[in-house]
Each structure stands twice: as C-alpha cells, then as structure tokens.
XYZ file of C-alpha atoms in Angstrom:
696
model
C -57.165 27.800 56.477
C -60.446 28.589 54.353
C -61.553 26.438 52.063
C -60.372 28.312 48.705
C -57.049 28.129 50.178
C -57.635 24.389 50.074
C -58.986 24.058 47.402
C -55.785 25.789 46.015
C -53.351 23.887 48.060
C -55.037 20.562 46.393
C -54.839 21.997 43.126
C -51.108 22.656 43.230
C -50.236 18.845 45.133
C -51.986 17.626 42.434
C -50.396 19.351 39.116
C -47.580 18.896 41.286
C -47.444 15.270 41.232
C -49.067 14.830 37.451
C -45.775 16.117 36.608
C -43.252 14.573 37.616
C -45.012 11.319 37.717
C -44.355 12.621 33.522
C -41.106 13.239 34.599
C -41.005 9.549 35.803
C -43.031 7.957 33.161
C -39.270 9.654 31.231
C -37.132 8.390 33.389
C -38.642 5.197 32.257
C -39.232 5.159 28.302
C -35.223 6.032 28.274
C -33.748 3.620 30.237
C -31.723 2.132 27.508
C -30.884 5.446 25.871
C -27.126 5.727 26.200
C -26.091 9.034 27.272
C -29.727 9.390 29.920
C -29.708 11.397 32.890
C -31.818 10.305 35.584
C -34.257 13.624 36.191
C -35.362 14.119 39.230
C -38.345 17.566 40.034
C -37.615 19.473 43.134
C -40.318 20.338 44.578
C -40.582 23.869 46.973
C -43.262 25.346 48.988
C -45.312 27.698 48.467
C -46.219 30.859 49.562
C -48.775 34.096 49.788
C -47.473 36.928 51.815
C -45.803 34.725 54.147
C -47.898 31.538 54.187
C -47.671 28.163 52.789
C -49.625 28.177 49.936
C -49.291 24.670 48.700
C -46.735 23.261 46.194
C -44.674 24.362 43.526
C -42.046 22.602 41.227
C -38.211 24.538 42.403
C -36.007 23.084 38.342
C -35.835 20.004 36.712
C -33.114 18.633 37.319
C -30.854 16.040 36.084
C -28.919 13.264 38.497
C -25.004 13.575 37.334
C -21.802 13.704 39.208
C -19.483 15.877 37.412
C -16.397 15.135 38.259
C -17.180 11.045 37.401
C -18.244 12.656 34.140
C -15.113 14.136 33.776
C -13.138 11.622 35.138
C -15.399 9.609 32.623
C -13.826 11.675 29.601
C -10.576 11.634 30.520
C -10.799 7.428 30.651
C -11.916 7.500 27.368
C -9.932 9.920 25.878
C -6.158 7.504 27.497
C -8.604 4.190 25.854
C -9.296 5.653 22.517
C -5.682 7.000 22.275
C -4.397 3.729 22.848
C -7.061 1.562 20.673
C -5.570 4.220 18.160
C -2.437 3.279 18.184
C -2.951 -0.016 19.122
C -4.749 0.038 15.379
C -1.814 0.897 13.760
C 0.854 -1.636 15.783
C -1.278 -4.654 15.068
C -1.505 -3.620 11.529
C 2.817 -2.826 12.287
C 2.810 -6.776 13.507
C 0.938 -7.803 11.039
C 2.944 -6.137 7.745
C 6.493 -7.859 9.811
C 5.314 -11.455 10.492
C 5.200 -13.658 12.308
C 8.658 -13.816 14.094
C 9.114 -17.799 14.583
C 8.141 -18.574 10.967
C 9.471 -18.839 7.858
C 8.570 -14.830 5.989
C 9.934 -12.697 8.038
C 13.039 -10.633 6.682
C 15.184 -12.422 9.546
C 14.183 -15.693 8.146
C 14.472 -14.975 3.689
C 18.470 -13.623 5.374
C 18.254 -16.981 6.576
C 17.128 -18.641 3.220
C 19.807 -16.065 1.173
C 22.657 -17.603 3.651
C 22.170 -20.934 2.852
C 21.544 -20.393 -0.504
C 24.658 -19.638 -0.176
C 26.137 -22.702 0.624
C 24.801 -24.211 -1.564
C 26.248 -21.998 -4.619
C 29.172 -22.120 -2.931
C 28.823 -26.565 -3.656
C 28.053 -26.551 -7.341
C 28.945 -21.944 -8.262
C 29.140 -23.831 -11.828
C 25.271 -24.533 -12.044
C 23.368 -21.897 -14.132
C 20.101 -23.471 -11.622
C 22.048 -22.853 -8.306
C 22.716 -19.557 -9.738
C 19.502 -18.708 -10.473
C 17.598 -20.006 -7.187
C 20.233 -17.910 -4.995
C 19.229 -14.894 -6.648
C 15.807 -15.495 -6.785
C 16.155 -15.701 -2.624
C 18.062 -13.154 -2.708
C 15.490 -11.161 -4.300
C 11.966 -12.884 -2.632
C 14.840 -10.713 0.137
C 15.146 -7.193 -0.659
C 10.859 -7.093 -1.990
C 9.938 -7.674 1.034
C 12.433 -5.164 2.624
C 10.298 -3.090 0.288
C 7.131 -4.295 0.382
C 8.082 -3.834 4.504
C 9.426 0.431 3.272
C 6.294 0.889 1.047
C 4.035 -0.667 4.364
C 4.645 1.431 6.633
C 4.971 4.982 4.704
C 0.916 3.526 3.397
C 0.334 3.462 7.189
C 1.957 6.703 8.115
C -0.018 8.652 5.141
C -3.362 6.373 6.537
C -2.919 7.658 9.952
C -2.071 10.680 8.958
C -5.844 10.318 6.778
C -7.418 9.678 9.654
C -6.658 12.622 11.605
C -7.020 14.801 9.026
C -11.204 13.525 9.262
C -10.726 13.503 12.899
C -10.300 16.401 12.643
C -13.570 17.183 10.279
C -14.995 15.434 13.227
C -14.495 17.145 16.295
C -14.807 20.888 14.216
C -18.348 19.278 13.259
C -18.922 18.538 17.323
C -16.701 21.794 18.809
C -19.815 23.986 16.569
C -23.181 21.883 17.820
C -21.718 22.669 21.721
C -21.410 25.658 20.249
C -24.694 26.566 19.623
C -26.148 23.870 21.996
C -24.882 26.213 24.643
C -26.460 29.631 23.107
C -29.460 28.152 23.039
C -29.624 26.716 26.706
C -28.774 29.756 27.947
C -31.384 31.527 26.900
C -34.009 29.180 27.069
C -36.270 28.575 30.324
C -38.585 26.377 30.187
C -37.009 23.883 32.478
C -37.018 19.780 30.954
C -36.860 21.346 27.391
C -33.362 22.584 29.234
C -32.499 19.470 30.404
C -32.957 17.873 27.167
C -30.642 19.879 25.313
C -28.531 19.380 28.590
C -28.142 15.692 28.017
C -27.475 15.877 23.889
C -24.783 18.435 24.942
C -23.017 15.564 27.508
C -23.523 13.363 24.635
C -21.675 16.001 21.521
C -19.131 16.536 25.131
C -17.810 12.267 25.702
C -18.123 11.617 21.991
C -15.369 15.108 21.975
C -13.844 13.011 23.915
C -12.805 10.022 22.510
C -11.149 12.269 20.382
C -8.949 14.939 22.043
C -8.921 15.283 25.345
C -11.344 17.888 27.419
C -12.176 19.170 30.165
C -15.547 21.050 30.986
C -15.542 23.943 33.105
C -19.843 24.970 34.237
C -21.518 28.982 34.475
C -23.714 29.663 35.943
C -26.421 29.645 32.788
C -25.620 26.484 32.452
C -23.071 26.696 29.424
C -20.435 24.988 29.741
C -16.349 25.870 28.245
C -14.340 24.002 26.441
C -10.933 22.974 27.251
C -8.336 20.701 26.250
C -6.681 19.238 29.396
C -3.358 21.272 28.442
C -5.269 24.801 29.036
C -6.261 25.145 24.763
C -9.198 26.786 24.588
C -12.343 25.457 22.706
C -14.773 26.673 23.323
C -16.033 29.542 25.464
C -17.742 32.969 24.161
C -16.689 31.753 21.030
C -16.467 28.996 19.039
C -12.383 27.245 17.634
C -11.897 25.094 15.355
C -9.496 22.797 14.279
C -7.557 22.868 10.852
C -4.911 20.596 9.569
C -3.290 20.657 6.168
C -3.547 17.254 4.893
C -0.397 15.280 3.947
C 2.418 16.637 1.672
C 3.743 14.644 -1.280
C 3.749 11.421 0.678
C 7.363 10.629 0.072
C 8.992 7.835 3.093
C 9.944 10.208 6.044
C 7.523 12.034 5.192
C 7.453 14.911 7.885
C 2.890 15.371 8.464
C 1.576 19.263 8.526
C 0.811 19.657 12.054
C -2.726 20.764 13.960
C -3.208 24.221 14.122
C -6.939 26.851 15.470
C -8.738 29.663 14.376
C -11.111 31.495 16.287
C -14.484 32.084 14.240
C -16.436 35.258 15.123
C -19.758 34.649 15.620
C -20.848 37.442 13.613
C -19.379 37.816 10.682
C -17.919 33.958 10.637
C -14.122 35.691 10.563
C -11.287 32.920 11.052
C -8.901 34.281 13.321
C -5.110 32.465 13.589
C -4.133 31.369 16.816
C -1.752 28.625 16.991
C -0.781 26.919 13.858
C 1.023 24.596 15.896
C -0.954 23.237 18.779
C 0.332 19.406 18.688
C 2.523 18.998 21.771
C -0.925 21.021 23.407
C -3.545 17.627 22.117
C -1.740 14.796 25.184
C -4.792 12.315 24.719
C -8.184 10.798 22.606
C -7.773 9.057 18.941
C -5.821 12.326 17.474
C -3.392 11.831 20.127
C -2.527 8.319 19.666
C -1.997 8.418 15.263
C -0.125 11.286 15.491
C 1.909 10.179 18.168
C 2.596 6.323 16.132
C 2.446 8.922 13.275
C 5.587 10.436 14.192
C 6.976 7.707 16.698
C 6.206 4.824 16.005
C 6.165 4.666 12.357
C 8.941 7.095 11.791
C 11.299 4.833 14.127
C 10.398 1.407 11.718
C 9.905 3.585 8.766
C 14.577 4.320 9.151
C 15.193 1.081 11.327
C 14.091 -0.790 7.741
C 16.155 1.662 6.751
C 18.963 1.674 8.740
C 19.068 -2.673 8.646
C 18.663 -2.412 4.815
C 21.418 -0.299 4.170
C 23.319 -2.441 6.103
C 23.056 -5.515 4.350
C 22.570 -4.092 0.999
C 26.564 -2.708 2.324
C 28.339 -5.540 3.682
C 26.778 -8.501 1.206
C 28.252 -5.212 -1.735
C 30.860 -5.830 0.392
C 31.438 -9.535 -0.885
C 30.018 -9.454 -4.446
C 32.357 -6.073 -5.156
C 35.622 -8.354 -3.726
C 34.959 -10.921 -6.937
C 35.150 -10.950 -10.772
C 32.363 -12.864 -13.133
C 33.452 -14.662 -15.401
C 33.173 -14.405 -18.210
C 34.188 -10.489 -16.742
C 31.737 -7.687 -17.202
C 32.261 -5.641 -19.963
C 31.251 -2.650 -18.351
C 30.899 -2.339 -14.545
C 28.397 0.864 -13.783
C 28.392 2.092 -10.389
C 25.094 4.248 -7.835
C 25.169 8.103 -8.328
C 27.328 8.644 -4.967
C 27.465 11.792 -6.055
C 30.954 12.258 -6.138
C 33.067 14.900 -7.831
C 36.272 14.922 -9.310
C 37.788 16.947 -6.837
C 36.984 15.236 -4.454
C 39.427 13.750 -1.578
C 39.572 9.869 -2.116
C 40.702 9.561 0.947
C 41.931 6.083 -0.036
C 44.560 3.558 1.502
C 46.302 1.185 0.358
C 45.933 -1.122 -2.721
C 43.932 -2.536 -5.817
C 44.310 -3.086 -8.492
C 43.054 -2.576 -12.108
C 42.146 -5.375 -14.682
C 41.474 -5.810 -17.513
C 40.499 -9.278 -19.432
C 40.602 -10.956 -23.594
C 37.701 -12.720 -23.919
C 39.483 -15.962 -22.365
C 39.161 -14.261 -19.399
C 42.938 -13.664 -18.681
C 44.407 -10.621 -17.412
C 45.821 -8.614 -20.171
C 46.347 -5.504 -18.466
C 47.402 -4.305 -14.808
C 47.001 -1.218 -12.757
C 48.411 -1.986 -9.342
C 47.239 2.112 -7.100
C 49.130 2.947 -4.048
C 46.677 5.184 -3.121
C 49.263 6.523 -0.672
C 51.154 7.122 -3.261
C 49.574 9.650 -5.820
C 47.821 12.637 -5.793
C 44.718 12.980 -2.963
C 42.229 14.067 -4.736
C 38.809 11.342 -7.268
C 40.297 13.047 -10.268
C 44.257 11.760 -9.154
C 43.047 7.702 -8.852
C 41.384 8.479 -12.367
C 44.435 9.506 -14.220
C 46.783 6.697 -12.757
C 44.242 4.629 -13.383
C 44.170 5.718 -17.296
C 47.996 6.097 -17.046
C 48.643 2.656 -16.000
C 45.793 0.601 -18.640
C 47.015 1.995 -21.187
C 43.957 2.262 -23.045
C 43.126 -1.096 -22.405
C 40.078 0.008 -20.416
C 38.569 3.180 -18.838
C 38.056 4.521 -15.338
C 35.430 7.591 -15.587
C 33.561 9.458 -13.310
C 30.075 11.092 -14.857
C 28.203 12.586 -12.776
C 28.292 11.387 -9.793
C 28.553 8.139 -11.016
C 31.817 6.165 -11.834
C 32.213 3.646 -14.339
C 34.960 0.892 -15.699
C 34.662 0.755 -19.146
C 37.046 -2.677 -21.024
C 38.003 -1.141 -24.572
C 40.658 -1.034 -27.070
C 40.318 -4.838 -27.897
C 40.123 -5.629 -24.251
C 36.584 -7.766 -23.473
C 36.451 -7.742 -19.643
C 37.155 -5.494 -17.174
C 37.369 -5.874 -12.475
C 39.333 -4.839 -9.612
C 41.682 -6.852 -6.991
C 41.867 -5.766 -3.751
C 45.902 -6.006 -2.097
C 45.953 -9.592 0.074
C 48.358 -7.683 1.803
C 47.736 -3.775 2.239
C 43.434 -3.755 0.313
C 42.725 -0.226 -0.134
C 40.326 1.024 1.900
C 37.414 4.707 2.560
C 35.759 3.766 6.297
C 36.876 0.430 6.500
C 35.015 -0.124 1.970
C 37.230 -0.259 -0.649
C 37.830 1.078 -4.384
C 34.654 -0.646 -6.378
C 33.020 -1.325 -3.447
C 32.914 2.217 -1.461
C 31.492 3.717 -5.471
C 29.246 0.376 -6.442
C 31.253 -1.045 -9.048
C 29.793 -4.175 -8.519
C 26.689 -3.880 -6.263
C 24.258 -7.164 -5.873
C 21.532 -4.870 -4.527
C 20.102 -1.847 -5.776
C 19.332 0.793 -3.068
C 17.741 4.641 -3.740
C 19.510 5.886 -1.304
C 22.230 5.325 0.903
C 23.378 2.369 1.699
C 25.726 4.396 4.248
C 26.187 8.535 3.959
C 29.708 8.076 4.978
C 30.811 10.651 2.287
C 33.942 10.834 2.933
C 34.778 14.324 2.859
C 36.696 16.597 5.651
C 35.685 19.907 6.769
C 37.956 21.935 4.550
C 36.233 20.098 1.422
C 34.460 21.955 -1.010
C 31.556 20.607 -0.664
C 29.182 21.457 -3.817
C 25.912 22.065 -3.483
C 24.234 24.968 -5.536
C 20.299 25.519 -4.792
C 18.417 25.823 -0.477
C 17.335 24.221 1.698
C 14.676 24.583 4.574
C 15.662 22.609 8.316
C 13.600 21.848 10.882
C 14.622 21.038 14.968
C 11.449 18.597 15.036
C 10.087 17.381 18.527
C 8.825 13.901 19.451
C 5.283 15.861 19.661
C 6.018 17.182 15.837
C 6.974 20.542 18.705
C 8.849 22.455 15.380
C 11.126 24.853 18.029
C 13.366 26.435 15.250
C 13.691 25.923 11.310
C 16.601 27.599 9.247
C 16.467 27.859 5.485
C 20.553 27.259 3.707
C 21.168 28.522 0.203
C 24.681 26.884 -0.594
C 25.476 29.361 -2.760
C 26.267 32.018 -0.698
C 27.724 31.211 2.154
C 30.785 29.487 1.583
C 32.113 27.394 -0.422
C 33.602 24.273 2.311
C 31.719 21.603 4.272
C 32.751 23.575 7.480
C 30.413 26.451 6.419
C 28.028 24.684 5.481
C 28.454 23.582 9.941
C 29.098 27.222 10.776
C 26.298 28.433 8.789
C 23.566 25.588 10.691
C 25.528 25.815 14.025
C 24.773 29.498 14.110
C 21.442 29.097 12.758
C 20.753 26.442 15.331
C 22.287 28.287 18.075
C 21.426 26.833 21.481
C 19.485 24.131 20.155
C 21.172 21.461 18.246
C 25.328 21.650 16.734
C 26.471 20.109 14.012
C 30.011 18.531 13.110
C 31.637 15.338 10.903
C 32.553 12.829 11.659
C 36.387 10.446 10.953
C 34.098 8.746 7.917
C 32.788 12.513 6.400
C 28.678 11.948 8.111
C 26.633 14.674 9.423
C 26.398 14.370 13.171
C 23.035 16.478 14.428
C 23.147 16.104 18.646
C 19.793 18.299 20.139
C 20.876 20.118 23.703
C 20.037 18.440 26.578
C 16.259 20.473 26.641
C 15.665 19.240 22.937
C 16.817 15.581 23.691
C 14.508 13.179 21.326
C 14.001 15.468 18.557
C 15.364 14.742 15.574
C 16.548 17.010 12.089
C 14.188 17.299 9.076
C 14.361 18.755 5.336
C 10.944 20.410 5.003
C 12.854 21.418 1.425
C 15.776 20.682 -0.528
C 16.388 22.009 -3.979
C 19.672 21.399 -4.235
C 21.613 19.467 -6.402
C 26.025 19.191 -5.991
C 27.960 20.336 -9.115
C 26.189 17.958 -12.091
C 25.764 14.686 -9.964
C 21.098 16.017 -8.782
C 22.234 14.638 -5.582
C 20.669 17.111 -2.840
C 21.927 17.755 0.454
C 20.245 15.190 2.115
C 20.120 12.271 0.388
C 24.010 13.269 0.331
C 24.534 13.331 4.283
C 21.670 12.020 5.321
C 19.942 14.866 6.552
C 16.039 13.609 8.265
C 13.880 10.491 8.062
C 13.418 10.003 4.203
C 17.332 9.393 3.270
C 17.364 6.843 6.344
C 13.881 5.199 5.105
C 14.528 5.366 1.033
C 17.599 2.980 1.976
C 14.990 0.466 2.046
C 12.735 1.791 -0.337
C 13.391 0.259 -3.088
C 15.578 -1.951 -2.998
C 16.273 -4.587 -5.549
C 19.007 -7.388 -7.110
C 21.412 -5.527 -10.030
C 18.647 -6.091 -13.242
C 21.505 -7.335 -15.175
C 22.636 -10.230 -12.129
C 19.270 -11.452 -12.591
C 19.023 -11.215 -16.374
C 22.017 -13.103 -16.747
C 22.582 -15.019 -13.466
C 26.607 -15.648 -14.608
C 26.907 -12.467 -13.930
C 27.232 -13.246 -10.047
C 30.214 -12.235 -9.225
C 31.930 -15.688 -7.381
C 35.406 -15.506 -8.845
C 38.782 -14.145 -7.523
C 41.520 -12.636 -9.926
C 44.680 -14.784 -10.432
C 46.552 -12.379 -13.296
C 48.814 -15.025 -13.117
C 46.781 -17.677 -14.298
C 45.496 -18.727 -17.723
C 42.391 -17.560 -17.171
C 42.982 -15.309 -15.208
C 39.510 -15.997 -13.654
C 37.102 -19.600 -13.351
C 33.608 -20.113 -13.878
C 33.723 -23.682 -10.977
C 35.595 -20.530 -8.739
C 33.559 -20.673 -5.040
C 34.977 -17.942 -3.638
C 32.458 -15.718 -3.469
C 30.227 -18.044 -2.221
C 31.604 -19.078 1.046
C 32.608 -15.378 2.243
C 28.734 -14.969 0.721
C 28.160 -17.525 2.997
C 30.505 -15.706 5.869
C 28.060 -13.184 6.469
C 26.027 -15.483 8.906
C 29.174 -15.018 11.047
C 30.679 -11.992 9.932
C 29.312 -9.484 12.903
C 30.293 -4.717 12.211
C 29.294 -1.939 14.056
C 25.767 -1.154 14.071
C 25.183 2.670 14.464
C 21.877 2.391 15.669
C 18.945 4.065 13.749
C 14.635 4.834 15.330
C 14.406 3.093 18.558
C 17.355 1.024 17.917
C 20.875 0.988 20.444
C 23.927 1.326 18.513
C 25.041 -2.307 18.810
C 27.930 -4.428 16.961
C 26.240 -7.778 15.830
C 25.377 -9.780 12.655
C 22.714 -9.306 10.147
C 20.526 -11.828 11.642
C 21.012 -9.911 14.834
C 19.911 -6.628 13.565
C 17.061 -7.683 11.609
C 15.889 -9.981 15.435
C 15.868 -7.067 16.387
C 14.000 -4.497 14.136
C 11.090 -7.189 14.303
C 11.031 -7.634 18.456
C 10.883 -4.136 18.876
C 8.435 -4.044 16.653
C 6.120 -6.585 18.952
C 7.513 -5.576 22.435
C 5.848 -2.041 21.177
C 2.275 -3.784 20.169
C 2.576 -5.203 23.123
C 3.017 -3.004 24.987
C -0.016 -1.060 23.134
C -2.448 -3.520 24.008
C -1.568 -3.944 28.093
C -2.103 -0.213 27.910
C -4.557 -0.075 26.466
C -6.294 -3.396 28.475
C -5.285 -0.123 31.291
C -7.399 2.088 30.591
C -9.923 -0.128 28.783
C -10.778 -1.380 32.574
C -10.631 1.818 33.598
C -13.069 3.242 31.480
C -15.772 0.683 31.983
C -15.520 1.198 35.758
C -16.256 4.502 35.217
C -18.159 4.352 33.013
C -19.991 2.297 34.989
C -19.945 4.479 38.856
C -21.776 7.364 36.382
C -24.520 5.170 35.216
C -25.168 4.134 38.922
C -25.601 8.167 39.284
C -27.074 9.458 36.454
C -28.709 5.935 34.988
C -32.474 4.831 35.575
C -33.482 2.212 38.157
C -36.621 0.239 37.446
C -37.498 -0.515 40.701
C -36.478 3.092 42.103
C -38.631 4.468 39.053
C -41.911 2.287 40.355
C -41.813 2.850 43.562
C -41.468 6.845 43.381
C -44.106 6.915 40.866
C -46.658 4.244 43.428
C -45.715 7.651 45.980
C -46.919 9.896 43.132
C -49.530 8.516 41.538
C -50.861 8.175 46.000
C -50.270 11.752 46.365
C -52.218 12.280 43.250
C -54.857 10.109 44.562
C -55.342 11.860 47.989
C -55.202 15.542 45.820
C -57.937 14.775 44.278
C -59.381 13.466 47.377
C -58.642 16.072 49.575
C -60.292 18.619 46.011
C -63.121 15.855 46.624
C -63.790 17.140 50.415
C -63.199 20.442 49.735
C -65.820 21.004 46.924
C -68.436 18.726 49.132
C -67.906 20.770 51.904
C -68.361 24.643 49.970
C -71.762 22.420 49.002
C -72.510 22.099 52.570
C -72.160 25.308 53.311
C -73.425 26.967 49.910
C -77.381 24.923 50.888
C -77.517 25.982 54.764
C-alpha cells in the first residue's frame, strides 16, 4: 500500500469514527426522549478498483423491532379501548350510587313502601300523607335523574368520538406528510429522525384507533385498521363524523365514515358512510361500544324498571278513591281512538258522589254485554249515569267528570269479576287516577288486534342497527298509503325487512320484532317519525314502543301527580262502598295497605337491555338493574388491568431493543475514541514518513 493510500485510509477511519461518535452522543442525549429509537452506524469497507481503500458509512440505522412495535400498538389500542369504556362505567357507577347505601333506587323504593306502612297506620294525618308523597317524589326524581345522567353520558361519549376523529385525522395527515418527506430524502440522519417522528405519530394514532402498518422499500409506511380498512397508502384518508342528533333519550348516533383525499386537488371522495364495524379497538371503539351498548342498554333498563314501577303503583292507586272524591279524573294520552276495541272483560262500576261523599248515581258496566269499541263503553257509562257524570275521550285522553250537581266521581272494580284488559282495570288502563306520571308508556300493550284500524298518518323510517352500529337495512313507511289495519303495518314491515327481521303482534297488542339468526343482537330503531294517530298526536314509535327512545322515556321526566303533591287529600286510599253513607271514608287505609303489599307482589317482567325476562318484585327488578351495571363495570376494570399489563410488558420489550443503554453507549464511545486516536496516529506516522522521504 502506498503512503497516500495509507493516509486516505486513515482519514476515512477518522471520519467514520467522528461520525459514529456524533451518533452515540445523540443516543446519550436522547436517553429519556419518548419514542426515540437508538441509532447505529453501519460501516462497510470502501473499495477502489476492487481494492480496499479505507472505510465508509453505509447507513445510519434505527434499532427497532417492527414486529414488537406492531404488537405494542395493538396492545395500546386494546388498553385505550377498555380504558375509555372504563371511565364511562365509573361514571355510571357514580350515577347509580352505592348498592349497599340508602340513596340508590332500590333503597328509595324501600323508603316509599315503609312510608306506605306508616300511612296505613295513620291514613287521615296530613303530615303522614305528605311524608309518603315526598318519599315517592324522591324516588321518581332519582329515576329521572338517572335517566338524564345516562343520556348525558351518551352525548359526552359521542362528543369524545368527534374529538377522537379530529385527533386521528390530524395524525393521519401528519403521517402522510412524513411519508412524502421520508421517501424524497437522502440524508440518513435526517431521514432516521423523521422516521422516529412518524413512529411517535403511529403510537399516538394506535391509542385512538386500531392500526397495522406495512413498510415499503422507500421507507414509506402503509397504514390500515386491523380490520383491513386503508388509512394511508399513496393517498390520505380522513374520517368523518356527523355529530349528535337532537339529544333525545335512546338517541341513534351518526356512524363514522371515511373519505379519500386527492393530493393534487384536495378533492374528497366518500369511500364509506359507515365504518364503525371496521374499527375493532382503540379509544373510538371503547367510546362507541359503550355509547351504543352498555349506556343504551342501561337507558332502556331504567325505562323498563321505571315503567313497571309506575304501572304497579298506578294499578293500586286506580283501584281506590280520594276523600273527597275528585271532581274530574283525567287520564294520560294513550293514543286511543273511539273506534278502537276496548278489549275488556269483567265488570267495573262508575259512580257519582254528592258533597257528602255519598254515591248518588251508579253505572255498572259488564264489558261482555256491550259493544266492542271504546265508544260503546263511553255510551254505556253516560247512559247509565243519566247526566250525573260524563265519560269522554278527547285526543287520546280519557276523562271522567262530575256533572248535574254531582261533586265527585270514582270507579270501582267488581269484587268477583273485575274489569280486565291485559291485566289492567278500566281506570288503570287509561290512567284516570294515576299517582305516577311518565312521559311515555308506562307500557306498550296497545290492546289492538291485527284486524284493528291502525289510525296513523304520516311517514316513519325504521332501521335495523347492529351492536357495532351496522345498518344493514332501513325502510320508510307511509302509513297513509299502506292500508288501514295493523296487519297492513305488519305486512309492510315484514316485506321491507325480509330475511333480516320479522314482525308480529302479541296477544296484548304489543309489537314484537324478531331479528333473523344472522342478525342476532340487532335492534330496530326509529330514525325519523312524522306520524300521528288520529287527533291524539301520538306517534307510531311512541304508541308501539318501537326503538330505544320510547322505552328509555318511561324513566325520563317521571314525576308524582302534581295535583296530589299540591293536595295530599287527593291521595286515593279509600274503598268505595256504594251502600254506605258516606260511601268513602278518609280513615280508610285499604289503599295504603295495598301499596305496602307491593313489597311482596311479583309480576312478569319482559326484560330489557341486559336484563332477562324474570318474575320478581319491584325491588328485585331494581336490584337486577344495579347488579348488572356493577357487574359490567367490574368486568371492564378487569379487562383494563389485563390490557394495561400486556401493554407495559410490550413497552418494556420495545425499550430493550430500541432504548438507549448508557453503559453500552459509553463503552462504545471509548472504543470509537480509541479508533479515532488510532486513525490520527496513523495519519501522523504517515506524515512523518512522507517528510522523511522528501528529505532524502
């Protein structure tokens, strides 16, 4: 080797050592930098004409295990999914209260029944009546508060979905831009720095949405969801979220869509309007599955419990009368039309009272001996009372009013064969003397038959929605154009949802939706409803309870009858004795005893949300609501801890490969310093030799 070649070789060694020292120094300086991957200088021999001519830097390489990185991101997405869900479940638990405390719905119900016991002992005392009413107010207010809280949590989750979509879009844009810069860059050190930055963006993206990556030969990276939906390739994609609707209970939220962005023009092309089922993990998944799953289930569970509680308490209250009897009993809007079948068997007695609480007129109605419509009942009652009181139906609301000098009215069940329509007496069926008022329901057993006139005009849109917000089919029904019977509604729905779901009417007149085997877990929702039943204003979804909203609304806005709150004497506790003088006594405690007995009365519960069908008392149903919610929260906590442990383990393994070890770097720095010094000594010795040769 010539002296010049020796000198050049030593200089190349010194340059490589110097560059390597700079890289090691960067490693040491970034020992605590999150997402920094240790750099390594890859050396290779320099050759000229096949002869080794020193050393060169082939590349500056990131030390990373992409398999571990991918597994870490998958674990991060899973942890973020359950962490987001867990936060919402913690808020649910706070809303519902301690199941062993005295402020949950079961404990408040127990206080109502205890107050009923005190009322049974002192039915005439205004203070005791007021105390019982206040206990019931606390219960109804808490049910309403819970319903409001669940609705607000769902909207909060949806707002976080919108924020997550915005954050994901920003990261996707930045990853796409970094891809372009990396592919066009030749400087190794800057290139590696940009790859590090992109890796941090990918880690952040994996918290929001599950991703997988594929490296390209030019160091670009392709990004897709683990479900195979492309997010970044040659083009950028952006997520689209329509945001919340009107904010009703049981709201159906807008799905996430995706658009492709043209790099040259910025034009957006919609690829899909619903990718919710393609998002399998990450914060977005946790928020959406809790919003549309656990929270929606809880809303309908609370509604079902509230509806059953109101129905049972109202059943008792409608069997008795206040003292003095009310001048008018006004029911709730049941959506009933005069031509509807009344559906009653048995006997009920309609009374008019004078100012001394004595019965002055009576109409005993044997429902099996009169015509079959609601209007037939009205005609028979009014004829029997001879002007002493009037039964009327106006815009879906039944009323019973004293007239012709009468001071009050009341309705009594026959002791032997009480009136009955799907387990409800006449007053109970129309809510003529309800103690608890609800904004929907409290049940959806319409009493109609398939041959009954449906009475609806206007249009409504129904959509089958899956557990991951899938929307395989929807149908808009024009009720004014399908024929006039309930059977026409069933035919229209069965035709529109052929192979997906079937519809029928049960013996109580409730609409039953049965998804086909391939769509188990799907539910029918009403996404648009501009219908009304006759002049009642009741929509088809509220009448039949179609979708989550009317079911959830049974708990929303629940309250104690305001007239009874203002006037405790309106609390109906007395039995009507038409032969007595007076016919109703303020000291009668029969109604209070019947309310107290609800502690032990069991009934069939159809189930809702996660609650199965069961036979139980009101307290047992309420306990199931609390228990299921607590069980779900505990399950989420366990899953969150498991995913966190896996994520931390993978994070440690990634750090073992990519992290900076100070001891190793310092040892390498000593070696590089020695190599640098050796190269300088070779240069110095070569210079001395050249000087000696020149001196000859």
